[in-house]
PDB file of C-alpha atoms and ligand atoms in Angstrom:
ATOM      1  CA  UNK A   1      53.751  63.126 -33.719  1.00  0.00           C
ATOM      2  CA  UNK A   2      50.803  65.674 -33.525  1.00  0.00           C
ATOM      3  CA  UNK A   3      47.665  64.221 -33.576  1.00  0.00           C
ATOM      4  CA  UNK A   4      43.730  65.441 -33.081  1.00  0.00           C
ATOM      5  CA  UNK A   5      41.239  62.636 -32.282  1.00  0.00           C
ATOM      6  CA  UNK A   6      38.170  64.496 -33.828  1.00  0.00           C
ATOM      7  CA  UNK A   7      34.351  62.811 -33.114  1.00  0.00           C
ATOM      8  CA  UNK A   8      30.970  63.121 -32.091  1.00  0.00           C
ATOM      9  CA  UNK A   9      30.773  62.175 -27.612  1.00  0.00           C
ATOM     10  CA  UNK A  10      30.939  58.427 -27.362  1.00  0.00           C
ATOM     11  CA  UNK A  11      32.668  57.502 -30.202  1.00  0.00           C
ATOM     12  CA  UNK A  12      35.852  56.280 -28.473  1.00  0.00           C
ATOM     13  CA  UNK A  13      37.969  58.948 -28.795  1.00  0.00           C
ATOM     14  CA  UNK A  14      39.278  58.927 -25.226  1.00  0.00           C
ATOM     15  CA  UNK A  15      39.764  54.990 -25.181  1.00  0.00           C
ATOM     16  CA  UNK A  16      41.713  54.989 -27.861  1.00  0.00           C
ATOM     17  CA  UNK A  17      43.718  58.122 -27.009  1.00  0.00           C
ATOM     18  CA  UNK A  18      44.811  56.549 -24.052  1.00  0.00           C
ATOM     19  CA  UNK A  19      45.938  53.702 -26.088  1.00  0.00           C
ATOM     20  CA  UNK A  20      47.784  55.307 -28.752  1.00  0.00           C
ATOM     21  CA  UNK A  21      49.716  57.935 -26.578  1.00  0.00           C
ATOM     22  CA  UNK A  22      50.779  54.975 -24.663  1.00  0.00           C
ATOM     23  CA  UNK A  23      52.420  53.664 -27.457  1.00  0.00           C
ATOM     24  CA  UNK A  24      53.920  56.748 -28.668  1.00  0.00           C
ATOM     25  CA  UNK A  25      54.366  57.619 -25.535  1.00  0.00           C
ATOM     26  CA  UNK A  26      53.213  61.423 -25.986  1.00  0.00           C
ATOM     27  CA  UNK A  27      50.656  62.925 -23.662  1.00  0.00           C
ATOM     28  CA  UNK A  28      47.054  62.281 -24.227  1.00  0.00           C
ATOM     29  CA  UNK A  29      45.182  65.840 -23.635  1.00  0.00           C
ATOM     30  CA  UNK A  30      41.747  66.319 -23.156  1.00  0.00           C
ATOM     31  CA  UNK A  31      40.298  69.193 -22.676  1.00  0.00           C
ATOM     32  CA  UNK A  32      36.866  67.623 -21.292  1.00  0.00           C
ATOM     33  CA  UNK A  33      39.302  66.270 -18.169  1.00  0.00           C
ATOM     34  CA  UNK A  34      41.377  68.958 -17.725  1.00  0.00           C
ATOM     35  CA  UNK A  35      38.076  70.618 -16.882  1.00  0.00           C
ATOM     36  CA  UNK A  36      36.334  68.023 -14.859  1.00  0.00           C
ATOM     37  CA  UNK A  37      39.361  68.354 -12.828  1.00  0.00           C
ATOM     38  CA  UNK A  38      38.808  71.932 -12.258  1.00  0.00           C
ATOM     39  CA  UNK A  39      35.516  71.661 -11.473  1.00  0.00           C
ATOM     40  CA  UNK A  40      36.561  68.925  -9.090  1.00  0.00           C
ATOM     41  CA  UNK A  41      39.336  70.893  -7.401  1.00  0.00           C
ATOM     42  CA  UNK A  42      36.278  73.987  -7.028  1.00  0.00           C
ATOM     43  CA  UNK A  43      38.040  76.201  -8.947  1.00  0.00           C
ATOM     44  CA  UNK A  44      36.736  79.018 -10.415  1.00  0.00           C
ATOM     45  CA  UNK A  45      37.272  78.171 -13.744  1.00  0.00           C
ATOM     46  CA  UNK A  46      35.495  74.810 -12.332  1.00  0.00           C
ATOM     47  CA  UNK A  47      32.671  76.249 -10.964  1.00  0.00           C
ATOM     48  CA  UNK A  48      32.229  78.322 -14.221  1.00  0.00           C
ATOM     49  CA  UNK A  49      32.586  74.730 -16.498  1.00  0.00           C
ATOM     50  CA  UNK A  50      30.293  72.800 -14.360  1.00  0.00           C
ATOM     51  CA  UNK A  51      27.139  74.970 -15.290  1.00  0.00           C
ATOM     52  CA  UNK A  52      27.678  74.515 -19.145  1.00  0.00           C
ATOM     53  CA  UNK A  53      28.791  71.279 -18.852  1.00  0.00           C
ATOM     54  CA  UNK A  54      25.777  70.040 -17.171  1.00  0.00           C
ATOM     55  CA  UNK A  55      23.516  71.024 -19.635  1.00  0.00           C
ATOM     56  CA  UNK A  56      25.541  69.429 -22.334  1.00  0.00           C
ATOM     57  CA  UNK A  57      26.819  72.793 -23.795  1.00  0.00           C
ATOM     58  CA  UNK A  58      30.343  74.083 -24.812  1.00  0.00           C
ATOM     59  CA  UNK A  59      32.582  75.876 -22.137  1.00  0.00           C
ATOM     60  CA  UNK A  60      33.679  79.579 -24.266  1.00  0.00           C
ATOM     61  CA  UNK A  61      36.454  79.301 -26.833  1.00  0.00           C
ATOM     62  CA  UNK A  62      38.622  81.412 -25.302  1.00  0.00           C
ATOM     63  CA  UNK A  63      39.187  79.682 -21.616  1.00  0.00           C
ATOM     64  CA  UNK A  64      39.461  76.763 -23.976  1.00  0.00           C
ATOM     65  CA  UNK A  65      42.512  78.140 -26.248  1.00  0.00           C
ATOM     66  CA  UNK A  66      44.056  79.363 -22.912  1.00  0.00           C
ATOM     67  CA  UNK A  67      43.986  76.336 -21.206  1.00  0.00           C
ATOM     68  CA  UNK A  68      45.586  74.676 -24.461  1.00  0.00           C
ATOM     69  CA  UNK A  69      47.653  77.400 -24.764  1.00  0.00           C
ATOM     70  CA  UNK A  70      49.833  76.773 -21.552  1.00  0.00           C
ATOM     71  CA  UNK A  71      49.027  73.236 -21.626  1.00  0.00           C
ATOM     72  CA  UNK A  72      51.218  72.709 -24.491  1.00  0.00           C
ATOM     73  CA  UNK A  73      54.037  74.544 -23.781  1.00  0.00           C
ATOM     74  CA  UNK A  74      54.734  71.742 -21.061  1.00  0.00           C
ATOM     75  CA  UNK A  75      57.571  69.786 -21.833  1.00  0.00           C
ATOM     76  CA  UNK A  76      56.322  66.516 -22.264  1.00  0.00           C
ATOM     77  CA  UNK A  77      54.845  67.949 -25.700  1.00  0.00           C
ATOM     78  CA  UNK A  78      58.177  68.232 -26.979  1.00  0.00           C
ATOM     79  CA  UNK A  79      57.474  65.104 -29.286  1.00  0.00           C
ATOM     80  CA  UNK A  80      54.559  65.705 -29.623  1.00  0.00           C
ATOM     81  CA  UNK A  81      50.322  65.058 -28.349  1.00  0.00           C
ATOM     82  CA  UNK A  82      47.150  63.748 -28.941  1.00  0.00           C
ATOM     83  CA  UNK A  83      44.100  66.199 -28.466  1.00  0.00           C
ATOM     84  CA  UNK A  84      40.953  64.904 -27.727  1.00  0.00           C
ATOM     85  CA  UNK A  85      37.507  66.018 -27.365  1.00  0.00           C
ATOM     86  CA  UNK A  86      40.090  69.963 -28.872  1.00  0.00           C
ATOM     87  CA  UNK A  87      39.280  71.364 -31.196  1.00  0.00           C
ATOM     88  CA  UNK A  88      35.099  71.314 -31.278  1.00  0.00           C
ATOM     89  CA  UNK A  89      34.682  74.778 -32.939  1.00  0.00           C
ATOM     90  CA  UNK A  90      36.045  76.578 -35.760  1.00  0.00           C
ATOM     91  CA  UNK A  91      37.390  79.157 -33.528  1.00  0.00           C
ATOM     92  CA  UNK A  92      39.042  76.778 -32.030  1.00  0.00           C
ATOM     93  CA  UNK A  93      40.512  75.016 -34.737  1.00  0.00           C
ATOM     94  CA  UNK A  94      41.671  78.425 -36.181  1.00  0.00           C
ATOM     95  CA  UNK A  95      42.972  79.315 -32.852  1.00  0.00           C
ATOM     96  CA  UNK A  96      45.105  76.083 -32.333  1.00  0.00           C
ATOM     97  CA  UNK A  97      46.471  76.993 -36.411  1.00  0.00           C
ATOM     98  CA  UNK A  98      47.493  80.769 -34.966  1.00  0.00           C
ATOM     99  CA  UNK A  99      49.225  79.088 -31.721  1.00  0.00           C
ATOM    100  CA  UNK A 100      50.909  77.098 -34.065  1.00  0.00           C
ATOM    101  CA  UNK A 101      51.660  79.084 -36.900  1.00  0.00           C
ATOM    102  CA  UNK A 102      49.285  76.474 -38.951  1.00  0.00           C
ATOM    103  CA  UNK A 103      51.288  73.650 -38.356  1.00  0.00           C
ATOM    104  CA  UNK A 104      49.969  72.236 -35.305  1.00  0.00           C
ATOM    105  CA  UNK A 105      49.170  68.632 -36.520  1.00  0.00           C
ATOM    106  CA  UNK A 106      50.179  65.829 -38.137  1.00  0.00           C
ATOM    107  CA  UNK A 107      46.823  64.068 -38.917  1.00  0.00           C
ATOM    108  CA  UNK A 108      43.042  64.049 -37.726  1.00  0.00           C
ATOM    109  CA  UNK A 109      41.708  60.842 -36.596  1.00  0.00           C
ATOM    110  CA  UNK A 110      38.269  61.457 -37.478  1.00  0.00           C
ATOM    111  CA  UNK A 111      35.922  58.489 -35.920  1.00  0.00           C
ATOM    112  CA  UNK A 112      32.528  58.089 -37.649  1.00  0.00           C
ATOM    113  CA  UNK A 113      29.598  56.177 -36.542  1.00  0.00           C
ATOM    114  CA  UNK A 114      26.223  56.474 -36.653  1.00  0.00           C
ATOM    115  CA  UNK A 115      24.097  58.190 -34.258  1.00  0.00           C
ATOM    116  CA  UNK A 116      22.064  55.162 -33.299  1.00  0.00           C
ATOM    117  CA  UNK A 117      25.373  53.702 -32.041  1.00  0.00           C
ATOM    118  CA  UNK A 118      26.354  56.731 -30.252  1.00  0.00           C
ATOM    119  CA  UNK A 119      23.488  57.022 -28.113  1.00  0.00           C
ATOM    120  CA  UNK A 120      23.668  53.189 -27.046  1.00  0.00           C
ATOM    121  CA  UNK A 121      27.451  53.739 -26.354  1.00  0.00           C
ATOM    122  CA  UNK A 122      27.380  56.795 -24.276  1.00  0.00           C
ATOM    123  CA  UNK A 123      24.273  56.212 -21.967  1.00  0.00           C
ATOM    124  CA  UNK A 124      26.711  52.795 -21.716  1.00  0.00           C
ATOM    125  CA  UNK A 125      30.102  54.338 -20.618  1.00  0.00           C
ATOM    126  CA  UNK A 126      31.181  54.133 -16.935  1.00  0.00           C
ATOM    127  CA  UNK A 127      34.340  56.255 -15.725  1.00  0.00           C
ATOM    128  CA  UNK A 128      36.494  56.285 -12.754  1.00  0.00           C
ATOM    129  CA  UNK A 129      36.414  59.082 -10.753  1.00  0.00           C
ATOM    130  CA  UNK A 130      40.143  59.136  -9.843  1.00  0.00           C
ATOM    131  CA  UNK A 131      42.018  58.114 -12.806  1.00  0.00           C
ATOM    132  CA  UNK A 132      39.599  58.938 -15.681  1.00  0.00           C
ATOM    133  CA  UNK A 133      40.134  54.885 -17.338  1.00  0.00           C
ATOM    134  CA  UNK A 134      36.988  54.419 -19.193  1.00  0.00           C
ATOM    135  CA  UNK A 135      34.652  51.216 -19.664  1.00  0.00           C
ATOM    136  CA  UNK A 136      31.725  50.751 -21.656  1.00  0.00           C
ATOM    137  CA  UNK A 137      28.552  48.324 -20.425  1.00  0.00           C
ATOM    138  CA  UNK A 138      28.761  47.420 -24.127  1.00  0.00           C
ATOM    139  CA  UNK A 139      31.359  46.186 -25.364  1.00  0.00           C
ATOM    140  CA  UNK A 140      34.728  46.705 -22.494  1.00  0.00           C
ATOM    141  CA  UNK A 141      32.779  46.323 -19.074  1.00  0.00           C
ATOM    142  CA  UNK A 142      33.937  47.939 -16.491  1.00  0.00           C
ATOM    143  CA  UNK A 143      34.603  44.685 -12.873  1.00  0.00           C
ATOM    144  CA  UNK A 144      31.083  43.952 -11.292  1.00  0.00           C
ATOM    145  CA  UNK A 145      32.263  45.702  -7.849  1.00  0.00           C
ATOM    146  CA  UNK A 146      32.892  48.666  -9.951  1.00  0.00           C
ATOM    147  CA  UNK A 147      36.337  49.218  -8.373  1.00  0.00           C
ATOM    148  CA  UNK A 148      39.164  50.987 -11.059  1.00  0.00           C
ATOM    149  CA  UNK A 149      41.676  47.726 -11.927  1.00  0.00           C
ATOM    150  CA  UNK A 150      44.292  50.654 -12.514  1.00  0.00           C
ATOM    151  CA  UNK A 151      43.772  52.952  -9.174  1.00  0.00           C
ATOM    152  CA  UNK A 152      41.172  51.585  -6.843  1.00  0.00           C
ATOM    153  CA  UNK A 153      38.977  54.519  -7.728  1.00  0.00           C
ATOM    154  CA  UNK A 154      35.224  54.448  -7.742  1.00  0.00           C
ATOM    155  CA  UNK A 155      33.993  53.359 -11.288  1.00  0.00           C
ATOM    156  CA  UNK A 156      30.612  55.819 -12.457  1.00  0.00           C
ATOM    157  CA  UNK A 157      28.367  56.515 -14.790  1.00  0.00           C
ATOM    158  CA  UNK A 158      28.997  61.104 -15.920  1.00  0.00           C
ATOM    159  CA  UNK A 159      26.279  62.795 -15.501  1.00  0.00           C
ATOM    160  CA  UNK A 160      26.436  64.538 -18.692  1.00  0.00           C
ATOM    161  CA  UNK A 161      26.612  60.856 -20.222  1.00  0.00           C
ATOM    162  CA  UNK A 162      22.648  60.131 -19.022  1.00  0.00           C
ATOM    163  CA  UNK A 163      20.266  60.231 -22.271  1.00  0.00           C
ATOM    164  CA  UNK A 164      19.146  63.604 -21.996  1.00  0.00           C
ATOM    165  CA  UNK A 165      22.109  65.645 -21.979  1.00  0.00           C
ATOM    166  CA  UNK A 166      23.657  63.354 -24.500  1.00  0.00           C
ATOM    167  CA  UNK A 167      21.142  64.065 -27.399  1.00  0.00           C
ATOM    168  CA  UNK A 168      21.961  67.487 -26.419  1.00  0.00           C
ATOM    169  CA  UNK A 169      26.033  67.178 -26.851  1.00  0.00           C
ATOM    170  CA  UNK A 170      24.963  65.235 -30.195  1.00  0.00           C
ATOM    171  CA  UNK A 171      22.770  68.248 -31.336  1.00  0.00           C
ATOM    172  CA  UNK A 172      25.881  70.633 -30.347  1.00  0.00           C
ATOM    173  CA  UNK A 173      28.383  68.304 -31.888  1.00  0.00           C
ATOM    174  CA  UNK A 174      26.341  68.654 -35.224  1.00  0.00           C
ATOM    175  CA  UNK A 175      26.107  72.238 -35.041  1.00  0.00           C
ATOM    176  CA  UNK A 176      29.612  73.409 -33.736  1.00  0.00           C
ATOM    177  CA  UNK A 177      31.951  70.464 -34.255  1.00  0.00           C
ATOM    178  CA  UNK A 178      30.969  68.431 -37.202  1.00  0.00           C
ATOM    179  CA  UNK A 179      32.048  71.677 -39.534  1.00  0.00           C
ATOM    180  CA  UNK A 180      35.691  70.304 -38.121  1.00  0.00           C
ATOM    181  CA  UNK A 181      35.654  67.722 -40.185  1.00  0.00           C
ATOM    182  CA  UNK A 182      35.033  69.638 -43.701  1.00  0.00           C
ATOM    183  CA  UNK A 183      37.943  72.076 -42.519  1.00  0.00           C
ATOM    184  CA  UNK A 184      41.298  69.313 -41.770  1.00  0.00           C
ATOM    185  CA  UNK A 185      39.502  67.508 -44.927  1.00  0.00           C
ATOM    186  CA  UNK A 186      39.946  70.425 -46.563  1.00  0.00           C
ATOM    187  CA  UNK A 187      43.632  70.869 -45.536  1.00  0.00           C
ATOM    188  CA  UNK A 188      44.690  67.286 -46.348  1.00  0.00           C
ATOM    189  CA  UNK A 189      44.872  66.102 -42.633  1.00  0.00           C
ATOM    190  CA  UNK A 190      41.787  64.318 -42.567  1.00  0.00           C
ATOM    191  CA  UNK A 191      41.986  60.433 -41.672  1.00  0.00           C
ATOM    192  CA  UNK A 192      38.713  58.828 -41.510  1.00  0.00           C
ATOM    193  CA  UNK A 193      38.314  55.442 -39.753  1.00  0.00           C
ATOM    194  CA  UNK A 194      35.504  53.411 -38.692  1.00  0.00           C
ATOM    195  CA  UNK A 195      34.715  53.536 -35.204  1.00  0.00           C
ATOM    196  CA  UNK A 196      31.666  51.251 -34.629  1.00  0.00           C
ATOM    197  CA  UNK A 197      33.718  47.888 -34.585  1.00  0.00           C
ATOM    198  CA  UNK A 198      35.469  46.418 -31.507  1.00  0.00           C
ATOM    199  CA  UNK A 199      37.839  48.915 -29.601  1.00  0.00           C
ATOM    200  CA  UNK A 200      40.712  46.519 -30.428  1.00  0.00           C
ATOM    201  CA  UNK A 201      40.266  46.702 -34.172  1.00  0.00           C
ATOM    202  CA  UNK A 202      39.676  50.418 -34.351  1.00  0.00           C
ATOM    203  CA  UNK A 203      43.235  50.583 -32.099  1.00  0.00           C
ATOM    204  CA  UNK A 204      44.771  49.002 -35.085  1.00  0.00           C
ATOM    205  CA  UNK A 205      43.097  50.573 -37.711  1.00  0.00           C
ATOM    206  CA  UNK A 206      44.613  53.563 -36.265  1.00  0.00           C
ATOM    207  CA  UNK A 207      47.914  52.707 -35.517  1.00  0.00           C
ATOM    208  CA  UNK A 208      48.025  51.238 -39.239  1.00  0.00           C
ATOM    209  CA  UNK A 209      47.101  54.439 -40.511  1.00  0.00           C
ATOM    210  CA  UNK A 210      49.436  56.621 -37.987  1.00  0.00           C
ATOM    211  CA  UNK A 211      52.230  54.085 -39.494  1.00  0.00           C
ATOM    212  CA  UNK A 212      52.399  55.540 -42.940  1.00  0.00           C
ATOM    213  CA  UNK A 213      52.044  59.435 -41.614  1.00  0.00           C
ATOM    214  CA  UNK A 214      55.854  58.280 -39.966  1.00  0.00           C
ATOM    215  CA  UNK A 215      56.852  56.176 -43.455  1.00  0.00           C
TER     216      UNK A 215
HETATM  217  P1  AMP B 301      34.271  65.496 -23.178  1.00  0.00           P
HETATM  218  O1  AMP B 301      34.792  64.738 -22.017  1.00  0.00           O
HETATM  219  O2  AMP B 301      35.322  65.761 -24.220  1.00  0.00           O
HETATM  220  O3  AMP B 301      33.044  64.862 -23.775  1.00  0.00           O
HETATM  221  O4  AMP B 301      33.837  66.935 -22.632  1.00  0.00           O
HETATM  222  C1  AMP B 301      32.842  67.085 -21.627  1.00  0.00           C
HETATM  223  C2  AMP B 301      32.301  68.511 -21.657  1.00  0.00           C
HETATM  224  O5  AMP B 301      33.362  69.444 -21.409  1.00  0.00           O
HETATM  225  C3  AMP B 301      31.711  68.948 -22.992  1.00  0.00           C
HETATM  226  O6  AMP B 301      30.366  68.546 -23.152  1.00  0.00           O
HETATM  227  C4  AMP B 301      31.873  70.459 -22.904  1.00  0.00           C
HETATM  228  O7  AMP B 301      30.900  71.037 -22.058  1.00  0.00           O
HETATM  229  C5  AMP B 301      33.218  70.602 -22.215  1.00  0.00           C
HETATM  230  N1  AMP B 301      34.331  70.635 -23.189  1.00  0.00           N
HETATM  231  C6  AMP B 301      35.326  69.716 -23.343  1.00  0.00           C
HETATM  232  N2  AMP B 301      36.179  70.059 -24.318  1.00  0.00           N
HETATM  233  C7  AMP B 301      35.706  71.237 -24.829  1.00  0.00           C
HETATM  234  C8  AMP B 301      36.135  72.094 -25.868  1.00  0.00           C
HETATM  235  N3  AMP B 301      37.214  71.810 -26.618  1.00  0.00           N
HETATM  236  N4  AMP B 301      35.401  73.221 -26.104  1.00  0.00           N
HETATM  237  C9  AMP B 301      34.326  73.522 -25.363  1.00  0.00           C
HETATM  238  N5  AMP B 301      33.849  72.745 -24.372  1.00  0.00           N
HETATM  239  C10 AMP B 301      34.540  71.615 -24.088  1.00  0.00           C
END
């Protein structure tokens, strides 16, 4: 099963990623980690991503559809992947469809909520540094000590998730991503759910949905 989890920042996309590739178990890939890990390890594709990054803007398509490019010739893709947070452009999208030969997904998890909510979410999400597990001050809290229940890692709040740089990514995500949504609508891929209620019934919406793409 192909899937792209398509969304504004903040939306849950990730979360429920992790969930849903769990149960499928297909790999989860995000481009937004595979890059904080480069810039992390002090790479120089890291050192190039932090920059942009930082001020809430979009790395260039093309380092993007290379890094997805090898990514998913990996094996574990054999049955499949969810991408999340890929693709955020047109150019993107219309690369993955050229990788592909236009048949690189089964469905497009698109999660809508409003903006209001978005902003209250992000500047609320906490991450661990070592594993990536994410919590939100809101409504899936992350321990008090702030230690990761899955790794031990230190538990934090992304820079690029303070209020600032988020309006930013929201005024980006209107301008380059949102078109997204139009074009797999367009194609027939397009599987809207509501994102704003609790992250266990969006899980299920989802799966209930993913369901009938395997009746
Ligand atoms: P995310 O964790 O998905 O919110 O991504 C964090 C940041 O990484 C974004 O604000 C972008 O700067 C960069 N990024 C992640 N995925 C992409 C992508 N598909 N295209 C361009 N930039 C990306």
């Amino acid at each position: 099963m192909r899937l792209i989890f398509l969304g504004a920042p903040g939306t849950g996309k990730g979360t429920q990623a992790g969930a849903i590739a769990d149960k499928y178990n297909i790999p989860q890939i995000a481009t937004g980690d595979i890059l904080r890990r480069a810039v992390k390890e002090g790479t120089e594709l890291g050192q190039k991503a932090k920059v942009i990054m930082d001020r809430g803007e979009l790395v260039p398509d093309q380092i993007i559809l290379d890094l997805i490019k090898s990514r998913l010739t990996e094996p574990d893709c054999e049955n499949g992947y969810i991408l999340d947070g890929f693709p955020r452009t047109l150019e993107q999208a219309e690369g993955l469809d050229q990788l592909m030969d236009g048949d690189a997904v089964d469905a497009v998890i698109y999660f809508e909520m409003p903006q209001d909510t978005i902003i209250e979410r992000v500047t609320g999400r906490r991450v661990c540094v070592s594993c990536g597990k994410t919590f939100n001050m809101i409504n899936n809290p992350p321990p008090e000590d702030n230690v990761c229940p899955r790794c031990g890692g230190d538990i934090i709040q992304r820079d690029d998730d303070k209020e600032e740089t988020v309006r930013k990514r929201l005024v980006v995500y209107e301008e380059k991503t949102a078109p997204l949504v139009t074009y797999y609508r367009e194609r027939g891929r397009l599987l809207t759910i509501d994102a704003s209620g609790a992250v266990d019934a969006v899980r299920k919406e989802i799966e209930t949905k993913v369901e009938t793409l395997n009746a």
